[in-house]
CSV table of C-alpha atoms and ligand atoms in Angstrom, one decimal:
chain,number,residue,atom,x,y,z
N,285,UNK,CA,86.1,51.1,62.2
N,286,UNK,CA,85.9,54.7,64.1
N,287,UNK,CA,83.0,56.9,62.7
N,288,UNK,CA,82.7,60.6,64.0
N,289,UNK,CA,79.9,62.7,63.1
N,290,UNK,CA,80.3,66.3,62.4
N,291,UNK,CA,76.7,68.1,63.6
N,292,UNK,CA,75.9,71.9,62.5
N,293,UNK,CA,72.4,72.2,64.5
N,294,UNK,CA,70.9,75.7,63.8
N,295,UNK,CA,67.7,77.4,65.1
N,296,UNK,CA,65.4,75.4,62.6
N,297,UNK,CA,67.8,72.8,61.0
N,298,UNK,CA,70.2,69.6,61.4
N,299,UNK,CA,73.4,69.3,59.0
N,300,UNK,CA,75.0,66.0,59.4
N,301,UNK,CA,77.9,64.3,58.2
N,302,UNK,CA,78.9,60.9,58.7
N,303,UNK,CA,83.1,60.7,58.4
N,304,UNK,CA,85.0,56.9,58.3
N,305,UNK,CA,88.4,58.8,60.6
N,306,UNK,CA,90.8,58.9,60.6
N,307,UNK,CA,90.4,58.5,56.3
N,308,UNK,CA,88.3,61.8,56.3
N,309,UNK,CA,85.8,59.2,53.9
N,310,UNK,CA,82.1,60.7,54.0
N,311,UNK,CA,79.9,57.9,54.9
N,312,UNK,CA,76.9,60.0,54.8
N,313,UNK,CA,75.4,63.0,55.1
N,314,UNK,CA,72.1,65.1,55.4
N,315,UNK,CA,69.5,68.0,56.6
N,316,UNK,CA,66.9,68.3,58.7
N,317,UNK,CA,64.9,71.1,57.5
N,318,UNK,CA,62.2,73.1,59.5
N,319,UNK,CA,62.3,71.8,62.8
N,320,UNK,CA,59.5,73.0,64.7
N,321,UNK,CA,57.2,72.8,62.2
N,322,UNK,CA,54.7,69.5,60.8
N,323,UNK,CA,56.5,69.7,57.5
N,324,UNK,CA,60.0,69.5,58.5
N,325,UNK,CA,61.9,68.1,55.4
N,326,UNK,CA,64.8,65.2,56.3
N,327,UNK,CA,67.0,63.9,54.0
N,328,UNK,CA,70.1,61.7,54.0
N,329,UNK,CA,72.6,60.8,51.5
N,330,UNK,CA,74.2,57.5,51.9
N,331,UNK,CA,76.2,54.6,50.0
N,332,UNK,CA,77.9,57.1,47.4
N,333,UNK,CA,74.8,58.0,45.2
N,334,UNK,CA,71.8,56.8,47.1
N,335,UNK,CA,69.4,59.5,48.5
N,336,UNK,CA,66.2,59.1,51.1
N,337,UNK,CA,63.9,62.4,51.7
N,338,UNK,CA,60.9,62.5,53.5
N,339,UNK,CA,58.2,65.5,55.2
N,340,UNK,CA,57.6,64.7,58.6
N,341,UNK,CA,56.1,66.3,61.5
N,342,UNK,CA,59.6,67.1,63.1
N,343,UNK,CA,58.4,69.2,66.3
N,344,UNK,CA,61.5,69.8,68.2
N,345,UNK,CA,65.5,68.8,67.7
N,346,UNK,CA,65.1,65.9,69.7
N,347,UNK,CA,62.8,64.6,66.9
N,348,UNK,CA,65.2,65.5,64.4
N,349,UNK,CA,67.8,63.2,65.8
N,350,UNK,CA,65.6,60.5,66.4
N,351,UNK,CA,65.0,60.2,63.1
N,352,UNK,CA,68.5,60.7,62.1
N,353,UNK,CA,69.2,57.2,64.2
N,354,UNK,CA,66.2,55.4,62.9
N,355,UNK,CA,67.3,56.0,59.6
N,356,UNK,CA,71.2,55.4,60.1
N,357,UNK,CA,69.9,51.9,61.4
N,358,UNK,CA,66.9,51.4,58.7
N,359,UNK,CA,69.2,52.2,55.8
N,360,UNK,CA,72.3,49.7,57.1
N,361,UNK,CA,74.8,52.8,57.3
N,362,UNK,CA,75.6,51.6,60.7
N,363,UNK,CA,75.2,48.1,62.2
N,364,UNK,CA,76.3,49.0,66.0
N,365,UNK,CA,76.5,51.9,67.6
N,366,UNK,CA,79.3,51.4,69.3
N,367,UNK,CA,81.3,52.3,66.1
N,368,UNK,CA,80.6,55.9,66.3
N,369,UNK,CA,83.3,56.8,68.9
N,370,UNK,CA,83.3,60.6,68.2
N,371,UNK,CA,81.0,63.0,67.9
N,372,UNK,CA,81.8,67.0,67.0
N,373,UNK,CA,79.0,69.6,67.5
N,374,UNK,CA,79.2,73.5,65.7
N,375,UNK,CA,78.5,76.1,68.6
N,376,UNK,CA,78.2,79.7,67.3
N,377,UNK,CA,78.7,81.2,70.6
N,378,UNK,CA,81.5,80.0,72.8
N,379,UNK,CA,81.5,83.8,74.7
N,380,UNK,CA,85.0,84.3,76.4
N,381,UNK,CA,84.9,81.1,78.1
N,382,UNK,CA,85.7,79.1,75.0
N,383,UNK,CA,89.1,79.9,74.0
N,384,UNK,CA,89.7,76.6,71.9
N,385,UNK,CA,87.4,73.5,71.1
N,386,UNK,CA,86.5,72.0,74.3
N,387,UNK,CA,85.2,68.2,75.4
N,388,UNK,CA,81.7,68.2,76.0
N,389,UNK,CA,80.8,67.3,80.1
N,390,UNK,CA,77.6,68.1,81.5
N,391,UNK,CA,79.5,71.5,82.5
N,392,UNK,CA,80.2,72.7,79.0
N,393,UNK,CA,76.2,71.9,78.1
N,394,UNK,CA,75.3,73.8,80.4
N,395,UNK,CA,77.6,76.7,79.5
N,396,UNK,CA,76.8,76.2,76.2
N,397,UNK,CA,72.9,76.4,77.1
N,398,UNK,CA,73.8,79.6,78.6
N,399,UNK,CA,75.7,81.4,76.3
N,400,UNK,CA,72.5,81.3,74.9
N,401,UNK,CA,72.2,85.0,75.6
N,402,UNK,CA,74.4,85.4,72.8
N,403,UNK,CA,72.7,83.5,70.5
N,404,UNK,CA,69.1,82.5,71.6
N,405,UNK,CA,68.6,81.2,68.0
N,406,UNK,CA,71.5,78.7,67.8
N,407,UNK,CA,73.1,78.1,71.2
N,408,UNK,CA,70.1,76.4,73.3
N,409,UNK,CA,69.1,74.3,70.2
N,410,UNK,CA,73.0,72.8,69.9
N,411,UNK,CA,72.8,72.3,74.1
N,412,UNK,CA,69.4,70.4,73.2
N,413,UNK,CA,71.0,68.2,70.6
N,414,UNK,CA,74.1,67.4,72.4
N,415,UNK,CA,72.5,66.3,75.2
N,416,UNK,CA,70.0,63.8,72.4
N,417,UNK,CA,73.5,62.8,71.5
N,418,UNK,CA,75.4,61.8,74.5
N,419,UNK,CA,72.4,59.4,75.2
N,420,UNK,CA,72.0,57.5,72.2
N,421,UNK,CA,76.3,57.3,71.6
N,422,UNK,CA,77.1,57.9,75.6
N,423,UNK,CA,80.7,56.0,74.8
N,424,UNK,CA,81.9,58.7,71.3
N,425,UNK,CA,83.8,61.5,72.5
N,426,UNK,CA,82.0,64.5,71.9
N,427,UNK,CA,83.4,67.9,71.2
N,428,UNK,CA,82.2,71.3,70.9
N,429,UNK,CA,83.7,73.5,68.3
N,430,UNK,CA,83.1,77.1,68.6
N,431,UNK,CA,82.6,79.9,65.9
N,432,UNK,CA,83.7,82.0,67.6
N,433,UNK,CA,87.1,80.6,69.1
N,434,UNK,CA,89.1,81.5,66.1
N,435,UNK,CA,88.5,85.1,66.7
N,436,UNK,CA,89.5,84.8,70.8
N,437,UNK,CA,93.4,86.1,69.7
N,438,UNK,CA,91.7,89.3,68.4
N,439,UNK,CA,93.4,91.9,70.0
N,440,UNK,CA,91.7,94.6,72.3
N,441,UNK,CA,91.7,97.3,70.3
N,442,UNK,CA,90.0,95.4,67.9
N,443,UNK,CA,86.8,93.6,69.7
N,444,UNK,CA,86.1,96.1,71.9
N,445,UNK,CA,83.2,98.4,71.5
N,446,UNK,CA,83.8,102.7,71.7
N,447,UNK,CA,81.1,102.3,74.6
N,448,UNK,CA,81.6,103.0,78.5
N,449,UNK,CA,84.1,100.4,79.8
N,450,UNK,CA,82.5,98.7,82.2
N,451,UNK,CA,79.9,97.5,79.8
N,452,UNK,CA,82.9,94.8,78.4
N,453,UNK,CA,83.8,94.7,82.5
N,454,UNK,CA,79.8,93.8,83.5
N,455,UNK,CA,78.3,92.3,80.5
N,456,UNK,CA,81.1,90.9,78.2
N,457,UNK,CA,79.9,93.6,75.7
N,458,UNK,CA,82.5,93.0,72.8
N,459,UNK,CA,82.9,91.6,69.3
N,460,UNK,CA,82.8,87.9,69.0
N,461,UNK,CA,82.6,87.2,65.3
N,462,UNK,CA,81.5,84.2,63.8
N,463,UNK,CA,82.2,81.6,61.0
N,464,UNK,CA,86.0,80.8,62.5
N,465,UNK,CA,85.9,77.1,61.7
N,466,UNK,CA,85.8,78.6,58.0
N,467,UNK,CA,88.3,80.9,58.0
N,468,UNK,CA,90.7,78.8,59.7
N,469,UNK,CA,90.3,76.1,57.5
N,470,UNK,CA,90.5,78.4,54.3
N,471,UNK,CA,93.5,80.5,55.7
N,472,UNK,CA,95.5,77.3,56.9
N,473,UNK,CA,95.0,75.5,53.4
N,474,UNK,CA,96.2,79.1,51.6
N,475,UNK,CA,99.2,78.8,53.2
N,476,UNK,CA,99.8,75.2,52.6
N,477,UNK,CA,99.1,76.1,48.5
N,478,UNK,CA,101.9,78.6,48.3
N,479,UNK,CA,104.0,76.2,50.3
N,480,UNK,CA,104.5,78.9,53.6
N,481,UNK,CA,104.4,79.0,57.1
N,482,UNK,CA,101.5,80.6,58.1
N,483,UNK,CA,103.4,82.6,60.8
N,484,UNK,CA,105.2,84.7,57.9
N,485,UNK,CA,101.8,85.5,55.9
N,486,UNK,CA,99.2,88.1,56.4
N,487,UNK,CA,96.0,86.7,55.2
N,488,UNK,CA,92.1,88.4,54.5
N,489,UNK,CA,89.5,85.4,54.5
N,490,UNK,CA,86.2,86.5,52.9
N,491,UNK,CA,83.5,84.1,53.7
N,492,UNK,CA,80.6,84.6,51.7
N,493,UNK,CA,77.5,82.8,52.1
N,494,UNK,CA,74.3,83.5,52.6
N,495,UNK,CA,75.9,84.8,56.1
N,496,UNK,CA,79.4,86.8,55.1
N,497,UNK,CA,82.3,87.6,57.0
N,498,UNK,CA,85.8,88.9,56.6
N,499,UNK,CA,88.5,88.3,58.9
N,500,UNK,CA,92.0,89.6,58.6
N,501,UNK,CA,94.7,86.9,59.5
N,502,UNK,CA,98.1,88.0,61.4
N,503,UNK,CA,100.7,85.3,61.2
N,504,UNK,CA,98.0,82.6,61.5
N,505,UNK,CA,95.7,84.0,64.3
N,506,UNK,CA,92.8,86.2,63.7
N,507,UNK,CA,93.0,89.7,64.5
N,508,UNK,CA,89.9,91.7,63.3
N,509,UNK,CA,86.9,90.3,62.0
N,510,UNK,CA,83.7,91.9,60.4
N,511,UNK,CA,80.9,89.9,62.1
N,512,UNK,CA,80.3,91.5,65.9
N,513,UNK,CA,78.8,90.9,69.3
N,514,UNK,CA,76.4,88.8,67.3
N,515,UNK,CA,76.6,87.9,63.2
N,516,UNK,CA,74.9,90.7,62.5
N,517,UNK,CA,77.1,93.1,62.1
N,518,UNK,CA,79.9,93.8,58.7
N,519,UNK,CA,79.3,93.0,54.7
N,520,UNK,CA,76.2,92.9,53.1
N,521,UNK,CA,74.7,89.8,53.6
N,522,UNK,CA,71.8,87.5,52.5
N,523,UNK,CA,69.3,89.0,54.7
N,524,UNK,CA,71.0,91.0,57.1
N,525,UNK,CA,72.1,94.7,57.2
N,526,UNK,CA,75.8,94.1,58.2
N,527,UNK,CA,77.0,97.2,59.6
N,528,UNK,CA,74.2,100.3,60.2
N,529,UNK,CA,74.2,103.3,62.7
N,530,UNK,CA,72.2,102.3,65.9
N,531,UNK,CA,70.3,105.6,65.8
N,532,UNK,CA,68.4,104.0,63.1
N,533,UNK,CA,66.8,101.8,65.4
N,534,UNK,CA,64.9,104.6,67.2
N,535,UNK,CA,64.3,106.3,64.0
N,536,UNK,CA,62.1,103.3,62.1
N,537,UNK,CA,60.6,101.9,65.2
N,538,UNK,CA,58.7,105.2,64.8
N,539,UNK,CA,58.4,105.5,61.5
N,540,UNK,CA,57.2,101.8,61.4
N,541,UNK,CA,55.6,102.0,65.0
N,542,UNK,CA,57.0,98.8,65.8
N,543,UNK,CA,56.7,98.5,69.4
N,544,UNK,CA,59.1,95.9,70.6
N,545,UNK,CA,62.9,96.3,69.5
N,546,UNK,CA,63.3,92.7,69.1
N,547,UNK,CA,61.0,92.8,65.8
N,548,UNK,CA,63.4,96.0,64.3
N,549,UNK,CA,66.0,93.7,65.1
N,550,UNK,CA,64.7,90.7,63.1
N,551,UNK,CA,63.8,93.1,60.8
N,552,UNK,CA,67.4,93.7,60.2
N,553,UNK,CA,68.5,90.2,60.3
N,554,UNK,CA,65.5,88.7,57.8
N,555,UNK,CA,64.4,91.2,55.7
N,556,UNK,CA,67.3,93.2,55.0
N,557,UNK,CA,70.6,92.3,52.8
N,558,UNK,CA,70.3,91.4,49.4
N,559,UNK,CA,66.7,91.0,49.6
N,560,UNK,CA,65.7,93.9,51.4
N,561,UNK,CA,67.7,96.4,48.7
N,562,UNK,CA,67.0,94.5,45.7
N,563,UNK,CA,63.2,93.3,46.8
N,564,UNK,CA,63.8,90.0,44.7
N,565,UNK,CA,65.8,87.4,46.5
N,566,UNK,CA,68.1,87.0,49.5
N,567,UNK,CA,69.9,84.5,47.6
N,568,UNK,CA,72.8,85.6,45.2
N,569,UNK,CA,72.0,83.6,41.7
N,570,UNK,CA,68.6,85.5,41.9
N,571,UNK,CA,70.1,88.8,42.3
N,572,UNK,CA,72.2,88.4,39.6
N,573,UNK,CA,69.9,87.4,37.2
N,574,UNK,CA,67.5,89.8,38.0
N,575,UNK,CA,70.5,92.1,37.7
N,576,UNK,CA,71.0,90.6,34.1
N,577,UNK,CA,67.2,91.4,32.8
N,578,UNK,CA,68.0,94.9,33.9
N,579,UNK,CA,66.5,95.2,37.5
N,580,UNK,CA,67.8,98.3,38.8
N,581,UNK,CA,67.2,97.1,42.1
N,582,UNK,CA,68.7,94.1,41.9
N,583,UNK,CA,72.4,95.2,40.2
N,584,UNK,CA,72.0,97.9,43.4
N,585,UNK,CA,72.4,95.1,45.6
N,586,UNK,CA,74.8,93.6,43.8
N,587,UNK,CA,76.9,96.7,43.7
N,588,UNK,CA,76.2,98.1,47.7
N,589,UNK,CA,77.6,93.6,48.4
N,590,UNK,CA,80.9,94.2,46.4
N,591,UNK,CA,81.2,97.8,47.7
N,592,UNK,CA,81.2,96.6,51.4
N,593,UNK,CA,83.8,93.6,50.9
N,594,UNK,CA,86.0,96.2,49.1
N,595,UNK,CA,85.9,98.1,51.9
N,596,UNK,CA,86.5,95.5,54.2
N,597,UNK,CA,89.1,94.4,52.5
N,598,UNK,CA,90.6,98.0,52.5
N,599,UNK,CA,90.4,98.0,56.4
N,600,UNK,CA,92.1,95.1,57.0
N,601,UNK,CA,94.8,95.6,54.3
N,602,UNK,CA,95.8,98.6,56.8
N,603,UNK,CA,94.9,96.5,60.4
N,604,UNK,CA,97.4,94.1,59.0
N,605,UNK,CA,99.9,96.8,57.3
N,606,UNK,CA,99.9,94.9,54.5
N,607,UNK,CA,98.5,91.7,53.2
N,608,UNK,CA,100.0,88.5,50.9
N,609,UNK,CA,96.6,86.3,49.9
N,610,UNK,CA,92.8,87.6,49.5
N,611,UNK,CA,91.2,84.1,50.2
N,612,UNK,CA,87.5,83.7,48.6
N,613,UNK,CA,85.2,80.6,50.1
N,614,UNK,CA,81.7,79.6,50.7
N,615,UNK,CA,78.5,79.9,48.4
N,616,UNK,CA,79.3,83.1,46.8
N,617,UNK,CA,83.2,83.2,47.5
N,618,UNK,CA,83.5,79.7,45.7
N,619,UNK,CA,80.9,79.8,43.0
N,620,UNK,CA,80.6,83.2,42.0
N,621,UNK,CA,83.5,84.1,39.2
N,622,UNK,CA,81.9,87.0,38.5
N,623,UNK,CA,81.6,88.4,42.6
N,624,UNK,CA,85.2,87.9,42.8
N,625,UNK,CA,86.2,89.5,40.1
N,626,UNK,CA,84.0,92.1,40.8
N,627,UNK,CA,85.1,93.0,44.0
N,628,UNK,CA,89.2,92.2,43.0
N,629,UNK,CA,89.0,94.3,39.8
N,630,UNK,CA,87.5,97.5,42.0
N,631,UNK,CA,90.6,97.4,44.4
N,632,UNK,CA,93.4,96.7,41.8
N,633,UNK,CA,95.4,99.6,43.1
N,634,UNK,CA,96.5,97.2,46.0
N,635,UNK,CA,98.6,95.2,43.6
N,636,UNK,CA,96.1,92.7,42.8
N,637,UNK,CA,96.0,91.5,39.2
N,638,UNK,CA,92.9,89.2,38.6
N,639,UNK,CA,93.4,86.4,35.8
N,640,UNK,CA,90.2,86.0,33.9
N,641,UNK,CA,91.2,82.4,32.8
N,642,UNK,CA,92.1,81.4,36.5
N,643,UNK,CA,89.4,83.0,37.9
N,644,UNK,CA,86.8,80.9,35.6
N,645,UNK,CA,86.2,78.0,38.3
N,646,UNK,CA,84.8,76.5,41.7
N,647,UNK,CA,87.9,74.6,42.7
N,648,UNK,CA,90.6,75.3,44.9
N,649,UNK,CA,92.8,77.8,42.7
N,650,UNK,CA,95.1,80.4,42.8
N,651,UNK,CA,93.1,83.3,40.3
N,652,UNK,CA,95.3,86.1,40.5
N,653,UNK,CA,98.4,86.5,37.5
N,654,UNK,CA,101.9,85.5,38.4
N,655,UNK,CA,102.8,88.8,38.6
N,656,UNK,CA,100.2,90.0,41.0
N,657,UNK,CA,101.7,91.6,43.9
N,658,UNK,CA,99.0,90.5,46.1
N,659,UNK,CA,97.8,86.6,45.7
N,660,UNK,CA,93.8,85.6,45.7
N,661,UNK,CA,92.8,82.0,45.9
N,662,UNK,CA,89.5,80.1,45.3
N,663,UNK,CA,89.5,77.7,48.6
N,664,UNK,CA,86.2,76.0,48.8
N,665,UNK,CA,85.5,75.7,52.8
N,666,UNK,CA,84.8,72.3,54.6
N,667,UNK,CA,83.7,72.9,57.9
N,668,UNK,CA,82.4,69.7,58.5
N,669,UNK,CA,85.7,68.0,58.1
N,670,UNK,CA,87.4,70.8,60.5
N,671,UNK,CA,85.1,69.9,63.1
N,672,UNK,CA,85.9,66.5,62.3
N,673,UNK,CA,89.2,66.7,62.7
N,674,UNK,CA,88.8,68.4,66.0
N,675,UNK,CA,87.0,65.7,67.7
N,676,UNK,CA,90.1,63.0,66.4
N,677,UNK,CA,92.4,65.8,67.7
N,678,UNK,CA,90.6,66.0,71.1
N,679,UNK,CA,89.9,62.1,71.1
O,46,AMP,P1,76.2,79.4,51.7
O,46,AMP,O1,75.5,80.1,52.8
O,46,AMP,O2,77.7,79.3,51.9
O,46,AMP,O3,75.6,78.1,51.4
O,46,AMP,O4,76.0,80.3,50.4
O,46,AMP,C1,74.8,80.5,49.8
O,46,AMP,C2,74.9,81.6,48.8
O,46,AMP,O5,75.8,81.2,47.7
O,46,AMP,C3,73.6,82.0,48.1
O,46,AMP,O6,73.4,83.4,48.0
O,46,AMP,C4,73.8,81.4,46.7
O,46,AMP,O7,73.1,82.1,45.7
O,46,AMP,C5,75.3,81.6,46.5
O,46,AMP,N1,75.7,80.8,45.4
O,46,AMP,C6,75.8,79.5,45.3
O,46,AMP,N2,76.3,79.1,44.0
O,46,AMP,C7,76.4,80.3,43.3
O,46,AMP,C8,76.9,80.6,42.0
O,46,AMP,N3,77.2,79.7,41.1
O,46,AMP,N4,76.9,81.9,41.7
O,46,AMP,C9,76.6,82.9,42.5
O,46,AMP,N5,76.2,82.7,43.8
O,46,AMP,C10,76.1,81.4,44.2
């Protein structure tokens, strides 16, 4: 039986998913939640229904997948080893070296470790737990898939900077973008629903989770995307600012008298978003119940979210000279009927006619009329499976 795992580590956490391959069957799957601290939180799902969780002092990755192994082995889910023969690790920051997914050799840990620059949150953490990896399964092929690969057929004009050349030429100063596993699942499945070759369709993906991004889609192959040099930047999100003038930095670190202009940056990554303008909640169903018992505050954010994707969605409409499918995935994109028709029913001049019934769902579904001159579809994401199937591709 082949068994690859599909591994998401981020700067404090552990998603994991247990696939049977070349079947796609989850075996199990599970967090590891505050990492670095003496209450870290992991749990496992396993044997279609039954659930473990436990607090544990989880002080570093390493620890996290220890515990991942002792329980994959305590719990029966795997008798040997030996049957895990693949192994696929999220990397948000593949820089320009990482044009495609790539086989991971001590090399590409190492390069991984140093892209760090670009990610100092994510990057050294996934180095960290690949290395835990090729010790404990030293025989699976393991294979890095990058977030920001998707986005490395973006053409100049679009990921460069309007700064002084030679900051691209010495630094690698550019746009990078993020979340490409997503929209390349989401934007491959839209044009296997409407049953056309991705090369004839112009495509906007809008991921929006508790990170958002929107990426316009040319014939299969990104072209422009809202995240930037690092996921800050574009729409609105959870708790970051998306796009803001830089000469705000100077600005508040006097007004504020922060010193150091790493804590204005985290600043705009944790405390901003959703949750800075509506001062209730970073996460969406908050904000729009607060919204519902009449917090000002709250609708704001609601409002300055769906005004941003609009816009995005406008940009990329005229990048692309046109576009055939609005696709709508992760937390928000999937769940929220009433985001999505939102941000559709503001833009209708396109061509896009919403249809209230179709709309009304978390599935996979087309929710604009037949008549809509533009199409939008529901496409719940499944990056796990897409790195999954990256590791059987590479294997
Ligand atoms: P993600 O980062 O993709 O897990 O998405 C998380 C975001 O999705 C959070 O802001 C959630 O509030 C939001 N979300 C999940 N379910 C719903 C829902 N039914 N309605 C609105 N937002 C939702």
């Amino acid at each position: 039986m082949s068994k690859t795992f599909a591994i998401n580590a981020g700067s404090s956490s552990l998603k994991f998913q247990l696939y049977n391959m070349p079947e796609e069957e989850v075996i199990a799957k599970g967090l590891v939640e505050r990492i670095g601290l003496n209450d870290g939180v992991f749990n496992i799902e396993y044997n279609d229904g039954e659930e473990f969780e436990t607090t544990t002092n989880i002080p570093d990755h390493a620890k996290a997948v220890e515990l991942l192994f002792d329980y994959l082995q305590e719990f029966n889910i795997i008798d040997d080893l030996n049957e895990i023969d693949g192994v696929g690790h999220r990397v948000v920051a593949g820089g320009e070296i990482f044009k495609e997914s790539a086989v991971v050799t001590d090399e590409v840990i190492k390069q991984v470790d140093e892209l760090g620059e670009f990610a100092p949150l994510h990057n050294p953490a996934e180095a960290v737990v690949m290395r835990e990896f090729q010790k404990r399964v030293p025989n699976a092929t393991m294979v890095a898939v990058f977030d920001t690969s998707f986005h490395t057929t973006m053409p100049e004009e679009n990921y460069l900077y309007s700064l002084p050349y030679e900051y691209y030429e010495h630094f690698a100063a550019r746009k990078y973008g993020a979340h490409g596993t997503s929209h390349n699942y989401v934007s491959r499945r839209a044009a296997e629903i409407v049953g056309k070759p991705i090369e004839d369709l112009k495509i906007i993906t809008c991921h929006l989770g508790n990170g958002a991004s929107i990426t316009a889609v040319d014939g299969g192959k990104s072209v422009d995307t809202s995240m930037g040099f690092t996921p800050l930047a574009g729409v609105t999100m959870g708790t970051r600012t998306g796009d803001i003038d830089a000469s705000l930095i100077p600005y508040l670190m006097e007004k504020l008298d922060i010193k150091d202009v790493k804590d204005m940056i985290t600043i705009f990554n944790k405390k901003s978003g959703l949750l800075g303008i509506s001062g209730v909640s970073s996460d969406m169903r908050d904000v729009e119940e607060a919204a519902d018992e009449g917090n000002k505050r709250a609708q704001l954010a609601l409002d300055i979210f769906v005004n941003r994707v609009q816009k995005y969605i406008g940009q990329y409409i005229a990048v692309m000279n046109g576009v055939d499918i609005i696709v709508f995935t992760a937390g928000i994109g999937e769940n929220s009927a009433r985001e999505r028709r939102a941000i559709l029913e503001g833009i209708s001049w396109f061509g896009i006619e919403l249809d209230e019934e179709r709309n009304d769902t978390r599935k996979e579904a087309i929710i604009t009329t037949d008549e809509s001159k533009i199409m939008a579809i529901n496409i719940p994401t499944n990056e796990e499976v897409e790195i999954a199937r990256e590791v059987e591709r590479l294997k």
